[in-house]
Structure formats: structure tokens, C-alpha cells
Amino acid sequence: MKKLPLLSAAFMLLLLPETLTQESKVTPIDVVVENSIHNLAPVTFSTHVVYRGILLGALRRLMASNSDFKFTYTEDPNYGPFLESVNGVAGNSKDQTYWQLLVKRPDGEFRPDVGIGCYIPSANEKIILRFSKW
Ligand code: B12
């Protein structure tokens, strides 16, 4: 009668290392900064997110480790972090410019329907920060 709980406990222990390995793996991504409005060549940086981590975490990590990448954001009361500037270039209402967030995968490019505080990158994605006009 008592064998079943013991067996399931042993099974769980067998599965545990696999789960821990998966969750401690980092997710490598590239961040590509594009600004054709100012005729600048695209620049690519490599960084990573932790397991199921948000893009904002990867951008902070990149800024801390690479002096060629800087960004600022403002806090929107409803939607959270809004990417304000990248490498000293800020979007503004007068010129109707902003930093658009795009994601490139082998099967194509898309525009996430959330910002940097909510987007969870997958391995090997290219995150494109594109200075754009609305
Ligand atoms: C207009 C608009 C924009 C304009 C805002 C500029 C302007 N001055 O008009 C621009 C083009 C800049 C924009 C950009 C983005 N947007 Co927008 N935007 C809207 C829209 C259509 C209306 C907002 C509005 O004017 N509300 C009325 C005013 C009076 O209220 P407000 O609180 O002052 O509005 C401000 C905020 O909404 C803020 N804002 C707009 N978009 C976003 C996105 C994020 C992540 C944040 C933090 C703030 C923010 O800018 C507005 C003006 O200051 C809404 C959808 C809707 N119908 O509400 C989407 C919406 C808010 N945007 C959205 C998104 C996803 C984005 C982008 C991330 C898209 C992208 N992939 O690039 C980017 C932001 C990138 C960044 N730099 O961080 C989502 C947010 C969902 C979420 N939970 O995160 C919405 C809800 C649309 C959707 N897909 O469902 N957006």
C-alpha cells in the first residue's frame, strides 16, 4: 500500500535535475539598433535573458556590460516601461519619432504587441530597436 507514494517520490527525484538544468539555461539573443532616419548603419549586440526573462532585463544586462549600448525608458502608468532613447537618440512627439520594437526569427519578422517590460524573448531571436516615425 505504501509503495506507490515512495515510487512517485523516486520518479520526481529523477525528473528534478532535468528541470533544474532547463531553468538555469540562459537564452542568447541579439539586439540590433537601426536608425535609418539619421543615416546610421545598424549595430548588433549580443546578450541574453534568463529562463523566461523579460527583454528589459537583457537590455539592462547589455548596458551594464557594453559601454557602446545605452538606453532610457519612461514608466507609463498603464503599460509599464516605454523605450525612450537608445544610444542618446530619443523619440519625440514634435517629430513623431519613437523606438519601434521588432522581432526577427528565421521564419520572419513581427511587431510584438507588448513593450520591453512584457516581451519574453526566445533563444536566438534578433530584437530590432528601430528608430521610426508614426
Ligand atoms: C498611439 C499609440 C502609440 C504611439 C504613441 C505616441 C503618440 N504620442 O501618439 C506610438 C507609435 C509611439 C506607440 C508605440 C508603441 N506601442 Co502603442 N499604442 C498607441 C495606441 C494606438 C493609442 C494610445 C493613445 O494615444 N491613448 C490615448 C492617450 C490619451 O492615453 P495615454 O495614456 O496618454 O497614451 C499614451 C500611452 O498609450 C503611450 N504608449 C503607446 N504605446 C505604448 C506602448 C507601451 C509598451 C507603453 C509602455 C506605452 C505606450 O503613448 C501614449 C501617448 O503618450 C494604443 C492602443 C489604444 N487604442 O489604446 C497602442 C498601445 C498602447 N501600444 C502598444 C504597443 C505594443 C506599442 C509598441 C511596443 C509597439 C512596438 N512593437 O513597437 C510601441 C512602444 C515601443 C517603445 N518605444 O517602448 C500596445 C500596448 C500593449 C501592452 N500591454 O504593452 C497598445 C495597447 C496597442 C496594442 N498592440 O494592443 N504606440
JSON list of C-alpha atoms in Angstrom, two decimals, residues 1-132:
[
{"chain": "A", "resi": 1, "resn": "MET", "atom": "CA", "xyz": [0.00, 0.00, 0.00]},
{"chain": "A", "resi": 2, "resn": "LYS", "atom": "CA", "xyz": [2.80, 2.46, 0.85]},
{"chain": "A", "resi": 3, "resn": "LYS", "atom": "CA", "xyz": [4.87, 1.59, -2.21]},
{"chain": "A", "resi": 4, "resn": "LEU", "atom": "CA", "xyz": [3.06, 3.97, -4.56]},
{"chain": "A", "resi": 5, "resn": "PRO", "atom": "CA", "xyz": [3.96, 7.29, -2.83]},
{"chain": "A", "resi": 6, "resn": "LEU", "atom": "CA", "xyz": [7.55, 6.07, -2.48]},
{"chain": "A", "resi": 7, "resn": "LEU", "atom": "CA", "xyz": [7.70, 5.23, -6.16]},
{"chain": "A", "resi": 8, "resn": "SER", "atom": "CA", "xyz": [6.30, 8.61, -7.22]},
{"chain": "A", "resi": 9, "resn": "ALA", "atom": "CA", "xyz": [8.77, 10.40, -4.92]},
{"chain": "A", "resi": 10, "resn": "ALA", "atom": "CA", "xyz": [11.63, 8.49, -6.57]},
{"chain": "A", "resi": 11, "resn": "PHE", "atom": "CA", "xyz": [10.25, 9.41, -10.02]},
{"chain": "A", "resi": 12, "resn": "MET", "atom": "CA", "xyz": [10.09, 13.11, -9.09]},
{"chain": "A", "resi": 13, "resn": "LEU", "atom": "CA", "xyz": [13.72, 12.99, -7.90]},
{"chain": "A", "resi": 14, "resn": "LEU", "atom": "CA", "xyz": [14.72, 11.52, -11.26]},
{"chain": "A", "resi": 15, "resn": "LEU", "atom": "CA", "xyz": [12.97, 14.38, -13.10]},
{"chain": "A", "resi": 16, "resn": "LEU", "atom": "CA", "xyz": [14.31, 17.17, -10.85]},
{"chain": "A", "resi": 17, "resn": "PRO", "atom": "CA", "xyz": [17.85, 17.52, -12.31]},
{"chain": "A", "resi": 18, "resn": "GLU", "atom": "CA", "xyz": [16.39, 17.84, -15.82]},
{"chain": "A", "resi": 19, "resn": "THR", "atom": "CA", "xyz": [14.01, 20.60, -14.69]},
{"chain": "A", "resi": 20, "resn": "LEU", "atom": "CA", "xyz": [16.78, 22.47, -12.86]},
{"chain": "A", "resi": 21, "resn": "THR", "atom": "CA", "xyz": [19.13, 22.26, -15.88]},
{"chain": "A", "resi": 22, "resn": "GLN", "atom": "CA", "xyz": [16.44, 23.63, -18.19]},
{"chain": "A", "resi": 23, "resn": "GLU", "atom": "CA", "xyz": [15.60, 26.53, -15.88]},
{"chain": "A", "resi": 24, "resn": "SER", "atom": "CA", "xyz": [19.22, 27.56, -15.27]},
{"chain": "A", "resi": 25, "resn": "LYS", "atom": "CA", "xyz": [19.98, 27.77, -19.01]},
{"chain": "A", "resi": 26, "resn": "VAL", "atom": "CA", "xyz": [20.33, 31.26, -20.45]},
{"chain": "A", "resi": 27, "resn": "THR", "atom": "CA", "xyz": [18.60, 32.35, -23.65]},
{"chain": "A", "resi": 28, "resn": "PRO", "atom": "CA", "xyz": [21.02, 34.05, -26.08]},
{"chain": "A", "resi": 29, "resn": "ILE", "atom": "CA", "xyz": [19.63, 36.91, -28.19]},
{"chain": "A", "resi": 30, "resn": "ASP", "atom": "CA", "xyz": [20.95, 39.67, -30.46]},
{"chain": "A", "resi": 31, "resn": "VAL", "atom": "CA", "xyz": [19.89, 43.29, -30.11]},
{"chain": "A", "resi": 32, "resn": "VAL", "atom": "CA", "xyz": [20.06, 45.23, -33.39]},
{"chain": "A", "resi": 33, "resn": "VAL", "atom": "CA", "xyz": [19.92, 49.04, -33.24]},
{"chain": "A", "resi": 34, "resn": "GLU", "atom": "CA", "xyz": [18.62, 50.54, -36.51]},
{"chain": "A", "resi": 35, "resn": "ASN", "atom": "CA", "xyz": [18.38, 54.24, -37.28]},
{"chain": "A", "resi": 36, "resn": "SER", "atom": "CA", "xyz": [17.97, 54.98, -40.97]},
{"chain": "A", "resi": 37, "resn": "ILE", "atom": "CA", "xyz": [16.33, 58.34, -40.12]},
{"chain": "A", "resi": 38, "resn": "HIS", "atom": "CA", "xyz": [19.80, 59.60, -39.11]},
{"chain": "A", "resi": 39, "resn": "ASN", "atom": "CA", "xyz": [21.55, 57.51, -41.79]},
{"chain": "A", "resi": 40, "resn": "LEU", "atom": "CA", "xyz": [23.33, 55.32, -39.23]},
{"chain": "A", "resi": 41, "resn": "ALA", "atom": "CA", "xyz": [24.47, 51.79, -40.03]},
{"chain": "A", "resi": 42, "resn": "PRO", "atom": "CA", "xyz": [22.77, 49.05, -37.96]},
{"chain": "A", "resi": 43, "resn": "VAL", "atom": "CA", "xyz": [24.76, 47.83, -34.95]},
{"chain": "A", "resi": 44, "resn": "THR", "atom": "CA", "xyz": [24.33, 44.34, -33.48]},
{"chain": "A", "resi": 45, "resn": "PHE", "atom": "CA", "xyz": [24.99, 43.42, -29.84]},
{"chain": "A", "resi": 46, "resn": "SER", "atom": "CA", "xyz": [24.81, 40.00, -28.19]},
{"chain": "A", "resi": 47, "resn": "THR", "atom": "CA", "xyz": [23.26, 39.45, -24.79]},
{"chain": "A", "resi": 48, "resn": "HIS", "atom": "CA", "xyz": [20.91, 37.03, -23.05]},
{"chain": "A", "resi": 49, "resn": "VAL", "atom": "CA", "xyz": [17.82, 36.66, -20.94]},
{"chain": "A", "resi": 50, "resn": "VAL", "atom": "CA", "xyz": [17.45, 34.25, -18.05]},
{"chain": "A", "resi": 51, "resn": "TYR", "atom": "CA", "xyz": [14.88, 31.45, -18.26]},
{"chain": "A", "resi": 52, "resn": "ARG", "atom": "CA", "xyz": [11.54, 33.14, -19.24]},
{"chain": "A", "resi": 53, "resn": "GLY", "atom": "CA", "xyz": [13.12, 36.55, -18.52]},
{"chain": "A", "resi": 54, "resn": "ILE", "atom": "CA", "xyz": [11.86, 39.84, -19.99]},
{"chain": "A", "resi": 55, "resn": "LEU", "atom": "CA", "xyz": [13.58, 41.89, -22.69]},
{"chain": "A", "resi": 56, "resn": "LEU", "atom": "CA", "xyz": [14.14, 44.79, -20.27]},
{"chain": "A", "resi": 57, "resn": "GLY", "atom": "CA", "xyz": [16.42, 42.50, -18.21]},
{"chain": "A", "resi": 58, "resn": "ALA", "atom": "CA", "xyz": [18.52, 41.70, -21.29]},
{"chain": "A", "resi": 59, "resn": "LEU", "atom": "CA", "xyz": [18.79, 45.40, -22.21]},
{"chain": "A", "resi": 60, "resn": "ARG", "atom": "CA", "xyz": [19.91, 46.27, -18.67]},
{"chain": "A", "resi": 61, "resn": "ARG", "atom": "CA", "xyz": [22.48, 43.46, -18.76]},
{"chain": "A", "resi": 62, "resn": "LEU", "atom": "CA", "xyz": [23.76, 44.65, -22.13]},
{"chain": "A", "resi": 63, "resn": "MET", "atom": "CA", "xyz": [24.06, 48.27, -20.94]},
{"chain": "A", "resi": 64, "resn": "ALA", "atom": "CA", "xyz": [25.98, 47.13, -17.83]},
{"chain": "A", "resi": 65, "resn": "SER", "atom": "CA", "xyz": [28.44, 45.06, -19.87]},
{"chain": "A", "resi": 66, "resn": "ASN", "atom": "CA", "xyz": [28.94, 47.15, -23.03]},
{"chain": "A", "resi": 67, "resn": "SER", "atom": "CA", "xyz": [29.63, 50.90, -22.96]},
{"chain": "A", "resi": 68, "resn": "ASP", "atom": "CA", "xyz": [28.53, 51.19, -26.63]},
{"chain": "A", "resi": 69, "resn": "PHE", "atom": "CA", "xyz": [24.93, 50.43, -25.69]},
{"chain": "A", "resi": 70, "resn": "LYS", "atom": "CA", "xyz": [22.78, 52.79, -23.63]},
{"chain": "A", "resi": 71, "resn": "PHE", "atom": "CA", "xyz": [19.05, 53.17, -23.27]},
{"chain": "A", "resi": 72, "resn": "THR", "atom": "CA", "xyz": [16.50, 55.02, -21.18]},
{"chain": "A", "resi": 73, "resn": "TYR", "atom": "CA", "xyz": [12.84, 54.38, -20.57]},
{"chain": "A", "resi": 74, "resn": "THR", "atom": "CA", "xyz": [9.88, 56.13, -19.03]},
{"chain": "A", "resi": 75, "resn": "GLU", "atom": "CA", "xyz": [7.23, 54.47, -16.89]},
{"chain": "A", "resi": 76, "resn": "ASP", "atom": "CA", "xyz": [3.71, 54.51, -18.33]},
{"chain": "A", "resi": 77, "resn": "PRO", "atom": "CA", "xyz": [1.01, 54.16, -15.63]},
{"chain": "A", "resi": 78, "resn": "ASN", "atom": "CA", "xyz": [-0.89, 51.57, -17.70]},
{"chain": "A", "resi": 79, "resn": "TYR", "atom": "CA", "xyz": [1.59, 49.75, -19.91]},
{"chain": "A", "resi": 80, "resn": "GLY", "atom": "CA", "xyz": [4.85, 49.93, -17.93]},
{"chain": "A", "resi": 81, "resn": "PRO", "atom": "CA", "xyz": [8.28, 50.71, -19.44]},
{"chain": "A", "resi": 82, "resn": "PHE", "atom": "CA", "xyz": [8.29, 52.76, -22.68]},
{"chain": "A", "resi": 83, "resn": "LEU", "atom": "CA", "xyz": [11.64, 52.74, -24.52]},
{"chain": "A", "resi": 84, "resn": "GLU", "atom": "CA", "xyz": [12.52, 56.43, -24.72]},
{"chain": "A", "resi": 85, "resn": "SER", "atom": "CA", "xyz": [16.08, 56.60, -26.10]},
{"chain": "A", "resi": 86, "resn": "VAL", "atom": "CA", "xyz": [18.82, 54.35, -27.46]},
{"chain": "A", "resi": 87, "resn": "ASN", "atom": "CA", "xyz": [22.44, 55.49, -27.61]},
{"chain": "A", "resi": 88, "resn": "GLY", "atom": "CA", "xyz": [21.48, 59.10, -26.94]},
{"chain": "A", "resi": 89, "resn": "VAL", "atom": "CA", "xyz": [18.74, 59.31, -29.58]},
{"chain": "A", "resi": 90, "resn": "ALA", "atom": "CA", "xyz": [15.28, 59.91, -28.13]},
{"chain": "A", "resi": 91, "resn": "GLY", "atom": "CA", "xyz": [11.89, 59.77, -29.81]},
{"chain": "A", "resi": 92, "resn": "ASN", "atom": "CA", "xyz": [9.70, 62.86, -29.51]},
{"chain": "A", "resi": 93, "resn": "SER", "atom": "CA", "xyz": [6.13, 63.94, -30.23]},
{"chain": "A", "resi": 94, "resn": "LYS", "atom": "CA", "xyz": [7.13, 67.03, -32.23]},
{"chain": "A", "resi": 95, "resn": "ASP", "atom": "CA", "xyz": [8.93, 64.96, -34.90]},
{"chain": "A", "resi": 96, "resn": "GLN", "atom": "CA", "xyz": [6.58, 61.98, -34.32]},
{"chain": "A", "resi": 97, "resn": "THR", "atom": "CA", "xyz": [9.52, 59.65, -33.79]},
{"chain": "A", "resi": 98, "resn": "TYR", "atom": "CA", "xyz": [9.82, 56.65, -31.45]},
{"chain": "A", "resi": 99, "resn": "TRP", "atom": "CA", "xyz": [11.81, 53.46, -30.97]},
{"chain": "A", "resi": 100, "resn": "GLN", "atom": "CA", "xyz": [9.83, 50.65, -32.53]},
{"chain": "A", "resi": 101, "resn": "LEU", "atom": "CA", "xyz": [10.28, 47.13, -31.16]},
{"chain": "A", "resi": 102, "resn": "LEU", "atom": "CA", "xyz": [10.51, 44.32, -33.73]},
{"chain": "A", "resi": 103, "resn": "VAL", "atom": "CA", "xyz": [11.49, 40.67, -33.54]},
{"chain": "A", "resi": 104, "resn": "LYS", "atom": "CA", "xyz": [13.23, 38.70, -36.29]},
{"chain": "A", "resi": 105, "resn": "ARG", "atom": "CA", "xyz": [13.14, 34.90, -36.38]},
{"chain": "A", "resi": 106, "resn": "PRO", "atom": "CA", "xyz": [14.22, 32.54, -39.18]},
{"chain": "A", "resi": 107, "resn": "ASP", "atom": "CA", "xyz": [10.56, 32.39, -40.30]},
{"chain": "A", "resi": 108, "resn": "GLY", "atom": "CA", "xyz": [10.08, 36.17, -40.47]},
{"chain": "A", "resi": 109, "resn": "GLU", "atom": "CA", "xyz": [9.81, 39.50, -38.69]},
{"chain": "A", "resi": 110, "resn": "PHE", "atom": "CA", "xyz": [6.96, 40.67, -36.45]},
{"chain": "A", "resi": 111, "resn": "ARG", "atom": "CA", "xyz": [5.99, 43.59, -34.23]},
{"chain": "A", "resi": 112, "resn": "PRO", "atom": "CA", "xyz": [5.28, 42.43, -30.67]},
{"chain": "A", "resi": 113, "resn": "ASP", "atom": "CA", "xyz": [2.01, 43.71, -29.19]},
{"chain": "A", "resi": 114, "resn": "VAL", "atom": "CA", "xyz": [3.70, 44.45, -25.83]},
{"chain": "A", "resi": 115, "resn": "GLY", "atom": "CA", "xyz": [6.66, 46.60, -24.79]},
{"chain": "A", "resi": 116, "resn": "ILE", "atom": "CA", "xyz": [10.14, 45.89, -23.40]},
{"chain": "A", "resi": 117, "resn": "GLY", "atom": "CA", "xyz": [8.80, 45.19, -19.90]},
{"chain": "A", "resi": 118, "resn": "CYS", "atom": "CA", "xyz": [6.50, 42.37, -21.04]},
{"chain": "A", "resi": 119, "resn": "TYR", "atom": "CA", "xyz": [8.17, 40.79, -24.05]},
{"chain": "A", "resi": 120, "resn": "ILE", "atom": "CA", "xyz": [9.84, 37.41, -23.29]},
{"chain": "A", "resi": 121, "resn": "PRO", "atom": "CA", "xyz": [12.45, 36.64, -25.97]},
{"chain": "A", "resi": 122, "resn": "SER", "atom": "CA", "xyz": [13.06, 33.12, -27.28]},
{"chain": "A", "resi": 123, "resn": "ALA", "atom": "CA", "xyz": [16.52, 31.71, -27.99]},
{"chain": "A", "resi": 124, "resn": "ASN", "atom": "CA", "xyz": [18.42, 33.21, -30.94]},
{"chain": "A", "resi": 125, "resn": "GLU", "atom": "CA", "xyz": [15.88, 35.91, -31.73]},
{"chain": "A", "resi": 126, "resn": "LYS", "atom": "CA", "xyz": [17.08, 39.20, -33.19]},
{"chain": "A", "resi": 127, "resn": "ILE", "atom": "CA", "xyz": [15.45, 42.00, -31.25]},
{"chain": "A", "resi": 128, "resn": "ILE", "atom": "CA", "xyz": [15.33, 45.05, -33.50]},
{"chain": "A", "resi": 129, "resn": "LEU", "atom": "CA", "xyz": [15.14, 48.52, -31.96]},
{"chain": "A", "resi": 130, "resn": "ARG", "atom": "CA", "xyz": [14.23, 50.66, -34.98]},
{"chain": "A", "resi": 131, "resn": "PHE", "atom": "CA", "xyz": [14.06, 54.45, -34.79]},
{"chain": "A", "resi": 132, "resn": "SER", "atom": "CA", "xyz": [10.83, 55.15, -36.67]}
]
